[in-house]
CSV table of C-alpha atoms and ligand atoms in Angstrom, one decimal:
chain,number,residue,atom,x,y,z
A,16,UNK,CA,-34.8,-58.0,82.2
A,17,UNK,CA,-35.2,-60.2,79.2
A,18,UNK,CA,-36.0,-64.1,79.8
A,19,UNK,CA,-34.5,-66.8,77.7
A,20,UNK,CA,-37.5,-67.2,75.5
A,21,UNK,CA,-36.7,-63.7,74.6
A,22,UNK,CA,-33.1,-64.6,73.7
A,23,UNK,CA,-34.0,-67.6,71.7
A,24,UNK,CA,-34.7,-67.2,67.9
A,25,UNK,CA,-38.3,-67.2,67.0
A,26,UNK,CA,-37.8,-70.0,64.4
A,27,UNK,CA,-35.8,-71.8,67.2
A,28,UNK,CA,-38.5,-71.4,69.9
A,29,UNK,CA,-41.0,-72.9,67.5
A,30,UNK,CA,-39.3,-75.6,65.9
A,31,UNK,CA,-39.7,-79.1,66.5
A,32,UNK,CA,-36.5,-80.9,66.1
A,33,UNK,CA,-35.9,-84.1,63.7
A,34,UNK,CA,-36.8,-87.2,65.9
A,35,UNK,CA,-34.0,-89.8,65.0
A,36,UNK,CA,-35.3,-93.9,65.2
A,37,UNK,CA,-32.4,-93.8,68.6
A,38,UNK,CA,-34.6,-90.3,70.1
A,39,UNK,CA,-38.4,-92.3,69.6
A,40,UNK,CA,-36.6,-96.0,70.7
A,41,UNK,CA,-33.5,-95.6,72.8
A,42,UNK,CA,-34.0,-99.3,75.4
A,43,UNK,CA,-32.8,-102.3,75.0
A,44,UNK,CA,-33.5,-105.0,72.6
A,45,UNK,CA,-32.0,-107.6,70.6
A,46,UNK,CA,-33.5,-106.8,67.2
A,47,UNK,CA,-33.0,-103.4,65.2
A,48,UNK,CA,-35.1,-103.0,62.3
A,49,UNK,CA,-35.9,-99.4,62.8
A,50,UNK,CA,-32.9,-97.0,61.6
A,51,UNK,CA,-32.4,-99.0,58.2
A,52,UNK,CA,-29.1,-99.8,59.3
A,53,UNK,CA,-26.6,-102.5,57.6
A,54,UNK,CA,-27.1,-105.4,60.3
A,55,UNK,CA,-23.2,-106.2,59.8
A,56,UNK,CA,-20.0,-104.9,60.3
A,57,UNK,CA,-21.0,-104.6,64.3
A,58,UNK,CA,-20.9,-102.2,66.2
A,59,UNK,CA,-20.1,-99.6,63.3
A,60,UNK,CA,-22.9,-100.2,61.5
A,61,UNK,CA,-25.1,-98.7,64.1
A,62,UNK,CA,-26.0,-95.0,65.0
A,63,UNK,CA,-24.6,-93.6,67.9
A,64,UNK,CA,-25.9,-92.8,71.1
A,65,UNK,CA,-27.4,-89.2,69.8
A,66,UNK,CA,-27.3,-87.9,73.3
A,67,UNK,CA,-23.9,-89.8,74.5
A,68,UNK,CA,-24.8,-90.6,77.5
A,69,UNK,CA,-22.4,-93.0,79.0
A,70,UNK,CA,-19.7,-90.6,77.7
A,71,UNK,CA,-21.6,-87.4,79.6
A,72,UNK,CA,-22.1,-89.6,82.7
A,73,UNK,CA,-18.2,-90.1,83.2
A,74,UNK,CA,-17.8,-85.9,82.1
A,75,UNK,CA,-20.9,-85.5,85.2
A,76,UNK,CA,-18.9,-87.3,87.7
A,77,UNK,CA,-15.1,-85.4,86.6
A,78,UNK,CA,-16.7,-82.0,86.7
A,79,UNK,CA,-19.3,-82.0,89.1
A,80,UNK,CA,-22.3,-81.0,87.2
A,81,UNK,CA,-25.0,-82.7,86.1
A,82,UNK,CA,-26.2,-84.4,82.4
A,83,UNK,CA,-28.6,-82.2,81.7
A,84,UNK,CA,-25.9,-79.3,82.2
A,85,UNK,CA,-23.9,-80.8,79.7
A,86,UNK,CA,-23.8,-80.8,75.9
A,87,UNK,CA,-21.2,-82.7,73.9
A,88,UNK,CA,-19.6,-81.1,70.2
A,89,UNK,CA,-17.7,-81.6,67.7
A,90,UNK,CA,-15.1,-79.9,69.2
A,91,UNK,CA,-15.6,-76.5,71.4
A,92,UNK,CA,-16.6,-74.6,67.8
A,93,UNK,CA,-19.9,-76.4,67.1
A,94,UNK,CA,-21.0,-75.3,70.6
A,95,UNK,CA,-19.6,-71.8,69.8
A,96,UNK,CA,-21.5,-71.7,66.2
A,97,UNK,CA,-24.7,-73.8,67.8
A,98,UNK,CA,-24.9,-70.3,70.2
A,99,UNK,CA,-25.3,-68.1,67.3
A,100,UNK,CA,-27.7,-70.3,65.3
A,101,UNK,CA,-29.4,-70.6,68.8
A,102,UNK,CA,-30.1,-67.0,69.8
A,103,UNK,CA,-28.7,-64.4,67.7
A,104,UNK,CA,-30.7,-63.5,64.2
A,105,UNK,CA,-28.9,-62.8,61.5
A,106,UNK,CA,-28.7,-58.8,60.5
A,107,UNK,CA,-30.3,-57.5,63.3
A,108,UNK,CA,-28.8,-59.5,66.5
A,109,UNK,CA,-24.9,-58.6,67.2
A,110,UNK,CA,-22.8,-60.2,70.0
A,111,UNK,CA,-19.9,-58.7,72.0
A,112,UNK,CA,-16.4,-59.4,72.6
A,113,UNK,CA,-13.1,-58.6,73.6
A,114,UNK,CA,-9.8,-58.3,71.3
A,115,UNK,CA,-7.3,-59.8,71.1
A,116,UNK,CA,-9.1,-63.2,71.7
A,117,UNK,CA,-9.9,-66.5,70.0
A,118,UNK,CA,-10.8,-65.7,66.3
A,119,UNK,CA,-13.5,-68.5,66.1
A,120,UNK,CA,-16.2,-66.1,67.8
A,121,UNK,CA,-15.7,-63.8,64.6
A,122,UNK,CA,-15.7,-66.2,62.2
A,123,UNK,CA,-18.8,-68.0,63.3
A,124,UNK,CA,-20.3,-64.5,63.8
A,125,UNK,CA,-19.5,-63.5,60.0
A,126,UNK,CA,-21.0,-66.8,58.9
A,127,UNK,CA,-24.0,-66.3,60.8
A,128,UNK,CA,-24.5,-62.8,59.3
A,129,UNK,CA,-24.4,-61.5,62.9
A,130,UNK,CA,-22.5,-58.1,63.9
A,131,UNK,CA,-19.6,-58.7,66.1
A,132,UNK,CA,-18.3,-55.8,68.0
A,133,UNK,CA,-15.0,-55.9,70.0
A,134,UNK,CA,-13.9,-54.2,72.9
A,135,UNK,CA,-9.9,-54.1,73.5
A,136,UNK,CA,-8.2,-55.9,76.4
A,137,UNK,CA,-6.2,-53.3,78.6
A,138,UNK,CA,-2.5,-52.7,78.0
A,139,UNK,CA,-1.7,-55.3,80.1
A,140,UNK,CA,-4.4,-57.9,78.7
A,141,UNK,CA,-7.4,-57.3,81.8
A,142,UNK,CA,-10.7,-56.8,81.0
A,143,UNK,CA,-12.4,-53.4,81.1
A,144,UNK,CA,-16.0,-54.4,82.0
A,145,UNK,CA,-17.1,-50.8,81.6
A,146,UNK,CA,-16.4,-50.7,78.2
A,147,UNK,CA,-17.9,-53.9,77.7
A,148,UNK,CA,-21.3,-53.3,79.1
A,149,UNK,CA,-21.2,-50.1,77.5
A,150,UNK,CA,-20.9,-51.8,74.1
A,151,UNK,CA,-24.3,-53.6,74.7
A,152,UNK,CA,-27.6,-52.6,73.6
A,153,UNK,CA,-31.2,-54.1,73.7
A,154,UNK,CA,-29.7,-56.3,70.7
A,155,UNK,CA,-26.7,-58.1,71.9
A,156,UNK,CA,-27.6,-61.4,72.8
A,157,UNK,CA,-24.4,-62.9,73.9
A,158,UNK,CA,-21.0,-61.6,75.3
A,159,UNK,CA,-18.3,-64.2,74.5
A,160,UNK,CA,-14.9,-64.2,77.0
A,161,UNK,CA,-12.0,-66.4,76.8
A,162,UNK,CA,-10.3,-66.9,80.0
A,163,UNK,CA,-7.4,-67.8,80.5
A,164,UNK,CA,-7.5,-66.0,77.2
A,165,UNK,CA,-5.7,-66.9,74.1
A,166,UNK,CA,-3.5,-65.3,72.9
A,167,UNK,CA,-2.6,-63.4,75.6
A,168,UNK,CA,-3.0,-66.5,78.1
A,169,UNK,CA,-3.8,-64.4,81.1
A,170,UNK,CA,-7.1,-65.6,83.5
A,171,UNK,CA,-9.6,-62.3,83.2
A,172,UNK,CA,-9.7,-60.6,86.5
A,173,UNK,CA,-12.7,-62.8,88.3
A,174,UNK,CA,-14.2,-59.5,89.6
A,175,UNK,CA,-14.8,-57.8,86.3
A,176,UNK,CA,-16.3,-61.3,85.4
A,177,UNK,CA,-18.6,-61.0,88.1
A,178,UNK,CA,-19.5,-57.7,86.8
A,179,UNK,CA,-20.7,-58.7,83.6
A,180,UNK,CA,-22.6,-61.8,85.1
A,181,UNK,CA,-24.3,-59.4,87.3
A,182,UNK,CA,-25.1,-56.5,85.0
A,183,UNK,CA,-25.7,-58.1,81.8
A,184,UNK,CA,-29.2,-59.9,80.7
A,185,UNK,CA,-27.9,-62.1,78.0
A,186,UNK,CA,-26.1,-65.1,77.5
A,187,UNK,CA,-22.2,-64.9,78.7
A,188,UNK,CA,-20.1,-67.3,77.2
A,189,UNK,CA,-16.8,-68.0,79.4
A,190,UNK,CA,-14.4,-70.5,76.8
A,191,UNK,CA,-12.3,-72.2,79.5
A,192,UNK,CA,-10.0,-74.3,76.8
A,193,UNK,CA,-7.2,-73.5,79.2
A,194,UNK,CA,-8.2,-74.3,82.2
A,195,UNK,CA,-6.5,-76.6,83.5
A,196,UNK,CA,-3.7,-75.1,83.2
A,197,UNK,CA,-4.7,-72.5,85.2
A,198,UNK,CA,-4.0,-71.2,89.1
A,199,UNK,CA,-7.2,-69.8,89.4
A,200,UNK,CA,-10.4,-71.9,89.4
A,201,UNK,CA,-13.4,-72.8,86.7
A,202,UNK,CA,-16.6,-70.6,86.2
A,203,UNK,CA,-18.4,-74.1,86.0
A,204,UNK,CA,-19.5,-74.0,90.0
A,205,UNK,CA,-20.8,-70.5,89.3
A,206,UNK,CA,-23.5,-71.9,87.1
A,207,UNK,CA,-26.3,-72.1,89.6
A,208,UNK,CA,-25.6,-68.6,90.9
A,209,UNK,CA,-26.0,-67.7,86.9
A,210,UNK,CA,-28.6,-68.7,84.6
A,211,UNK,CA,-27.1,-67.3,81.6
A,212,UNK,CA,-23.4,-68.5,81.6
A,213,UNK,CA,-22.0,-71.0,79.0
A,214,UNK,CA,-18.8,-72.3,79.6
A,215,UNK,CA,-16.9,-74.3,77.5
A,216,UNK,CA,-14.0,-76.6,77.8
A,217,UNK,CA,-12.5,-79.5,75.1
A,218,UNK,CA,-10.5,-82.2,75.5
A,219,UNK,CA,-8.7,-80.3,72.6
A,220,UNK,CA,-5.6,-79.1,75.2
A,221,UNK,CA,-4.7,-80.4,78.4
A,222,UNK,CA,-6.4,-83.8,77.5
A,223,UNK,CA,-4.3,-84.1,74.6
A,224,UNK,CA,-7.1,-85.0,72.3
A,225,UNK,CA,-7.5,-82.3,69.7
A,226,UNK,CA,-7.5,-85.1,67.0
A,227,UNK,CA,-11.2,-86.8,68.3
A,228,UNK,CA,-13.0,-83.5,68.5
A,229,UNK,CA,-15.0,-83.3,71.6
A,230,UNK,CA,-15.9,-80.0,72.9
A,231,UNK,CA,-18.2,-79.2,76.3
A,232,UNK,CA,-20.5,-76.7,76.9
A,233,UNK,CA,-21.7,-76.3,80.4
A,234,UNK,CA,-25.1,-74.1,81.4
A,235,UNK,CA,-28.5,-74.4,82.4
A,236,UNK,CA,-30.7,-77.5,81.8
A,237,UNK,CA,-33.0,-75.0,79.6
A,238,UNK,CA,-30.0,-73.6,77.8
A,239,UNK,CA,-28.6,-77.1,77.2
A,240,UNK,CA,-32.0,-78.2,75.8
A,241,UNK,CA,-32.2,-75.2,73.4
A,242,UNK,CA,-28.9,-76.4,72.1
A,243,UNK,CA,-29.7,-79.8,71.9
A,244,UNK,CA,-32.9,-78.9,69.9
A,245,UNK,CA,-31.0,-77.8,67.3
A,246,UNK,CA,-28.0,-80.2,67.2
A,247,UNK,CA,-27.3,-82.6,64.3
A,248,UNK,CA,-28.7,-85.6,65.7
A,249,UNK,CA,-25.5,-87.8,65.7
A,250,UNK,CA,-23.1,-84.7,66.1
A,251,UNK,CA,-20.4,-86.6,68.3
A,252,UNK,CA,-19.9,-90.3,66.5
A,253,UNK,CA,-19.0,-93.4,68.3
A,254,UNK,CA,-15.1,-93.4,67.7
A,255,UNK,CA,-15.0,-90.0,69.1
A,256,UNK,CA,-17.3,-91.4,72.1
A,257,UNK,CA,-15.7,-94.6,72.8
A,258,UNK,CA,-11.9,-92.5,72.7
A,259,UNK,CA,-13.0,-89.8,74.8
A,260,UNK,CA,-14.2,-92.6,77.6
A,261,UNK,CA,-11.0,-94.2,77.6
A,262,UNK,CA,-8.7,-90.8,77.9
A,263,UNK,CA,-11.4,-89.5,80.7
A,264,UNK,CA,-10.2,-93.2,82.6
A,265,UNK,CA,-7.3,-91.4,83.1
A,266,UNK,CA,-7.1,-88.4,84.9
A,267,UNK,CA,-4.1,-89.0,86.4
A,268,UNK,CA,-1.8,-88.6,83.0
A,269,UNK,CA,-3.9,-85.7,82.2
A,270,UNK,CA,-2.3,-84.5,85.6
A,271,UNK,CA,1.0,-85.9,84.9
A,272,UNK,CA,1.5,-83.9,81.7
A,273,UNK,CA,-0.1,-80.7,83.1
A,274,UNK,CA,2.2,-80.6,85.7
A,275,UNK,CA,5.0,-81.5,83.3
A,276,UNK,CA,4.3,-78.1,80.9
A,277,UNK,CA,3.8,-75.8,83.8
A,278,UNK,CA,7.2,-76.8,84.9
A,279,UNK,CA,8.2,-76.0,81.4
A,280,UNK,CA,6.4,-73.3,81.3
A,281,UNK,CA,7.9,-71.3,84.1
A,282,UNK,CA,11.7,-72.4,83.4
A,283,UNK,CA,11.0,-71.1,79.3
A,284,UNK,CA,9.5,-68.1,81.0
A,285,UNK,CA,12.7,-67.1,83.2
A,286,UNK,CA,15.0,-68.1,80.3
A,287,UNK,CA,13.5,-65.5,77.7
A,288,UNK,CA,12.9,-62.9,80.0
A,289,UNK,CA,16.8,-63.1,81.4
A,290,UNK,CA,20.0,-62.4,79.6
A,291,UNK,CA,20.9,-62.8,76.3
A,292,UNK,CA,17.1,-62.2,75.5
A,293,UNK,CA,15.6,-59.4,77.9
A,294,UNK,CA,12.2,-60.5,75.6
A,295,UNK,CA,9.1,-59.2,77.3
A,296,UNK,CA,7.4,-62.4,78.3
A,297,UNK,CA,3.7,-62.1,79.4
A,298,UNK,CA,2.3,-64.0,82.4
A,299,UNK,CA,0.4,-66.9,81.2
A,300,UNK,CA,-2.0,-69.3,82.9
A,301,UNK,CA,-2.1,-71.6,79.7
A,302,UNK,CA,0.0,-73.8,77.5
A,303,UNK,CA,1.8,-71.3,76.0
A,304,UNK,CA,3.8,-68.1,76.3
A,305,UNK,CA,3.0,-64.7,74.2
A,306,UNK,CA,6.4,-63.5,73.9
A,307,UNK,CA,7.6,-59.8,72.9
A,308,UNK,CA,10.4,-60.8,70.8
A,309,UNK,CA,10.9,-57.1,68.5
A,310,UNK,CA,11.1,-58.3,65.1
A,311,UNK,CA,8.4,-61.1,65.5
A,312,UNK,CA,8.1,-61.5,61.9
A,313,UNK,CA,12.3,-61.9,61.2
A,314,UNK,CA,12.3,-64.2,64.8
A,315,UNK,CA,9.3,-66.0,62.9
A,316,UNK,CA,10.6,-67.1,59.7
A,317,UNK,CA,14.4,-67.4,61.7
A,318,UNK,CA,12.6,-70.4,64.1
A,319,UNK,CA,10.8,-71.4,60.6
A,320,UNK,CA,14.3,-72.0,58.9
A,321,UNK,CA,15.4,-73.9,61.7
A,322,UNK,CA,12.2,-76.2,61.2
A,323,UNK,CA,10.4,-74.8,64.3
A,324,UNK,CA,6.8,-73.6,64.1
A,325,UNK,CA,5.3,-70.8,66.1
A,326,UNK,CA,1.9,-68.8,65.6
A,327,UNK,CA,3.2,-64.9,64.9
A,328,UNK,CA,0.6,-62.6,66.3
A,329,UNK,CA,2.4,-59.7,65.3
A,330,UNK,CA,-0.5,-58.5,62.9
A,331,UNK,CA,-2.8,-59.1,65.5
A,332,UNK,CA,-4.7,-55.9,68.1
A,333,UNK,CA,-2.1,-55.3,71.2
A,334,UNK,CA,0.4,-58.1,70.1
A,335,UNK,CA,2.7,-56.0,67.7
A,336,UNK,CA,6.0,-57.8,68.4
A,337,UNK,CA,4.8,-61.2,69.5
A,338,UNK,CA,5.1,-64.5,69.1
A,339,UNK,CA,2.5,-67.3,70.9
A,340,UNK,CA,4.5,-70.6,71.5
A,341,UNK,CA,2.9,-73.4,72.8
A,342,UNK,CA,5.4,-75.4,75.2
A,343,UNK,CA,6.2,-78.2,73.8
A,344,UNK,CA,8.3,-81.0,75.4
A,345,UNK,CA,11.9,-79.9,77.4
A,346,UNK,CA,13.1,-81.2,73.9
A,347,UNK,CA,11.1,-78.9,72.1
A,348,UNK,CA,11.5,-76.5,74.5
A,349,UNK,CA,15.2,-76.8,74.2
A,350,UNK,CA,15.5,-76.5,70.6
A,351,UNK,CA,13.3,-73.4,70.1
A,352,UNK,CA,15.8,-71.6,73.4
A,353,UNK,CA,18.7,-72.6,71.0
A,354,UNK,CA,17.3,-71.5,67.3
A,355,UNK,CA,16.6,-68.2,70.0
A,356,UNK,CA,20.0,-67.9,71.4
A,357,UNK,CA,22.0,-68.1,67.9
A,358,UNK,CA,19.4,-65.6,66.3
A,359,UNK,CA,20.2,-63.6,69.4
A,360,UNK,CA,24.3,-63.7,68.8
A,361,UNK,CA,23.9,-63.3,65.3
A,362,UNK,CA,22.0,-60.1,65.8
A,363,UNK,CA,24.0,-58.6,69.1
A,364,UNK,CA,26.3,-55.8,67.5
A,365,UNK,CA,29.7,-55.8,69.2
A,366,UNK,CA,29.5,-52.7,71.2
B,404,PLP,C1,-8.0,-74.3,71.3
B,404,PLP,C2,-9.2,-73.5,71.7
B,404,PLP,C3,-10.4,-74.1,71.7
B,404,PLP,C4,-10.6,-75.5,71.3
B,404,PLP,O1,-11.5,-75.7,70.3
B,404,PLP,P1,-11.9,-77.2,69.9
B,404,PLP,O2,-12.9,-77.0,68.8
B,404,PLP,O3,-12.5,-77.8,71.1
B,404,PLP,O4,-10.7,-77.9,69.5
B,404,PLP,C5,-11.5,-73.3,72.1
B,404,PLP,N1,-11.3,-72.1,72.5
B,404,PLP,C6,-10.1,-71.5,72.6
B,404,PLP,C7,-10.0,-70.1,73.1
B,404,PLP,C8,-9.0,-72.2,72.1
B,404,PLP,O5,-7.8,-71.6,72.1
């Protein structure tokens, strides 16, 4: 059984992080001569709270867990590429994941220099937590999943997650950017039953805030604190932090518009899996559909011509065929079911 320190990076584990003027003075006073800031143009001429604290109080009392649980990013990705500068050394470390899943894990594993080895879904997108652990060795120091998972937008069977919690020494990573779109709960009240989980979350989705970039990363106070040593001090800035207060005030439109797509959801769901369409229509617990439409890359540039945009994943592992579309509003939703439905009578042969 390894312990963290054996997880972290050597250079990590002894490295003493840049102290910022805000880490060695961070009270109260009425005079600032120490970060050789502008003393005009108030308040953006001042560094930001490197630690955001008011921010992760208000994120502490909406989730339940506590500020030392919680880093802030710039966006969900910095946490995912902060976990591979954190514990995984380039050439020799490798991390394991499932396909098809969020392509961010790969990419940040490639930039790092660190071996990335997948393990397909099931036919029908579940997890097979056999092949998973199987694909472990005494080098992989993190297993990223994605539930519900994108692009499949399925929730990972919770047992198989369980599984991999139980039998696996390293660092799991659980990216929860759908969440709460979800039926079945979050992984984050499992964190003091397991010291190695990350999950993440963003305000990127159901929050409607993809433009400000805030990501969270929820795990252990030492896991947070390797993270944090290795941050860029002012990684969130203060338009990101003082935005991100004012959306969290809300939790009730957050709500609101949650409800609002999973009632889209389900009626765009019925309406392409009936008649004239007959499209396979996967079950999804997130803000989109994957959708088996046949000629994905014709149904593609057809929704293109009529000015509509979807993501065609027919190139990618266990999606030949399929379009992701994200549901939009019911006049969105209404326009894409129309540029469908004339596609579909131009293409019916008379019989
Ligand atoms: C959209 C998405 C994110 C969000 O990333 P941000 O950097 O927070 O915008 C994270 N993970 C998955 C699986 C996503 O689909």
């Amino acid at each position: 059984m390894r312990e963290l320190n054996d997880l972290i990076r050597d250079n990590v584990r002894r490295l003493k992080p840049y102290s910022s003027a805000r880490d060695e003075f961070d009270g109260e006073a009425s005079v600032f001569l120490d970060a050789n800031e502008n003393p005009w143009n108030a308040p953006y001429n001042r560094y930001p709270d490197p630690m955001q604290r008011r921010l992760k109080e208000r994120i502490s009392e909406i989730k339940g867990v506590a500020m030392e649980s919680i880093f802030l990013g710039n966006g969900s990705d910095e946490a995912i590429d902060i976990i591979f500068r954190a514990f995984c050394e380039p050439g020799l470390d490798n991390v394991v994941s499932i396909i098809p899943s969020y392509g961010m894990y790969q990419v940040c594993a490639e930039v790092n220099n660190v071996e990335f080895r997948v393990v397909p879904l099931k036919g029908d997108f579940s997890l097979d937590a056999d092949a998973l652990l199987a694909a472990t060795d005494w080098r992989t120091k993190v297993i990223f999943l994605c539930s519900p998972n994108n692009p499949s937008g399925n929730s990972l069977n919770r047992d198989d997650i369980y599984r991999v919690l139980g039998s696996f020494d390293g660092i799991v990573v659980v990216d929860e950017a759908y969440i709460d779109f979800s039926s079945s709960p979050s992984y984050i009240t499992e964190l003091s039953r397991f010291p190695r989980l990350v999950v993440l979350q963003t305000l990127s989705k159901a929050w409607g805030a993809a433009a400000i970039r805030l990501g969270m990363a929820f795990a252990s106070p030492e896991i947070i604190a390797v993270i944090n040593k290795i941050k860029y001090p002012y990684n969130v800035n203060l338009l990101t932090q003082e935005m991100a207060l004012e959306i969290l005030q809300d939790e009730k439109c957050k709500m609101k518009q949650v409800k609002m797509i999973l009632e889209e959801r389900s009626a765009m769901a019925e309406a392409l899996s009936g008649e004239p369409f007959n499209y396979h229509v996967y079950s999804s617990d997130a803000n989109f559909l994957l959708v088996d439409v046949g000629d994905a890359n014709r149904v593609y540039r057809w929704l293109l011509d009529d000015d509509i945009v979807t993501r065609n994943r027919n190139s990618v592992c266990g999606c030949v065929g399929c379009l992701r579309i994200t549901i939009g509003t019911a006049d969105e939703n209404r326009r894409l079911f129309e540029s469908l439905r004339r596609f579909v009578d131009i293409n019916t042969v008379e019989r």
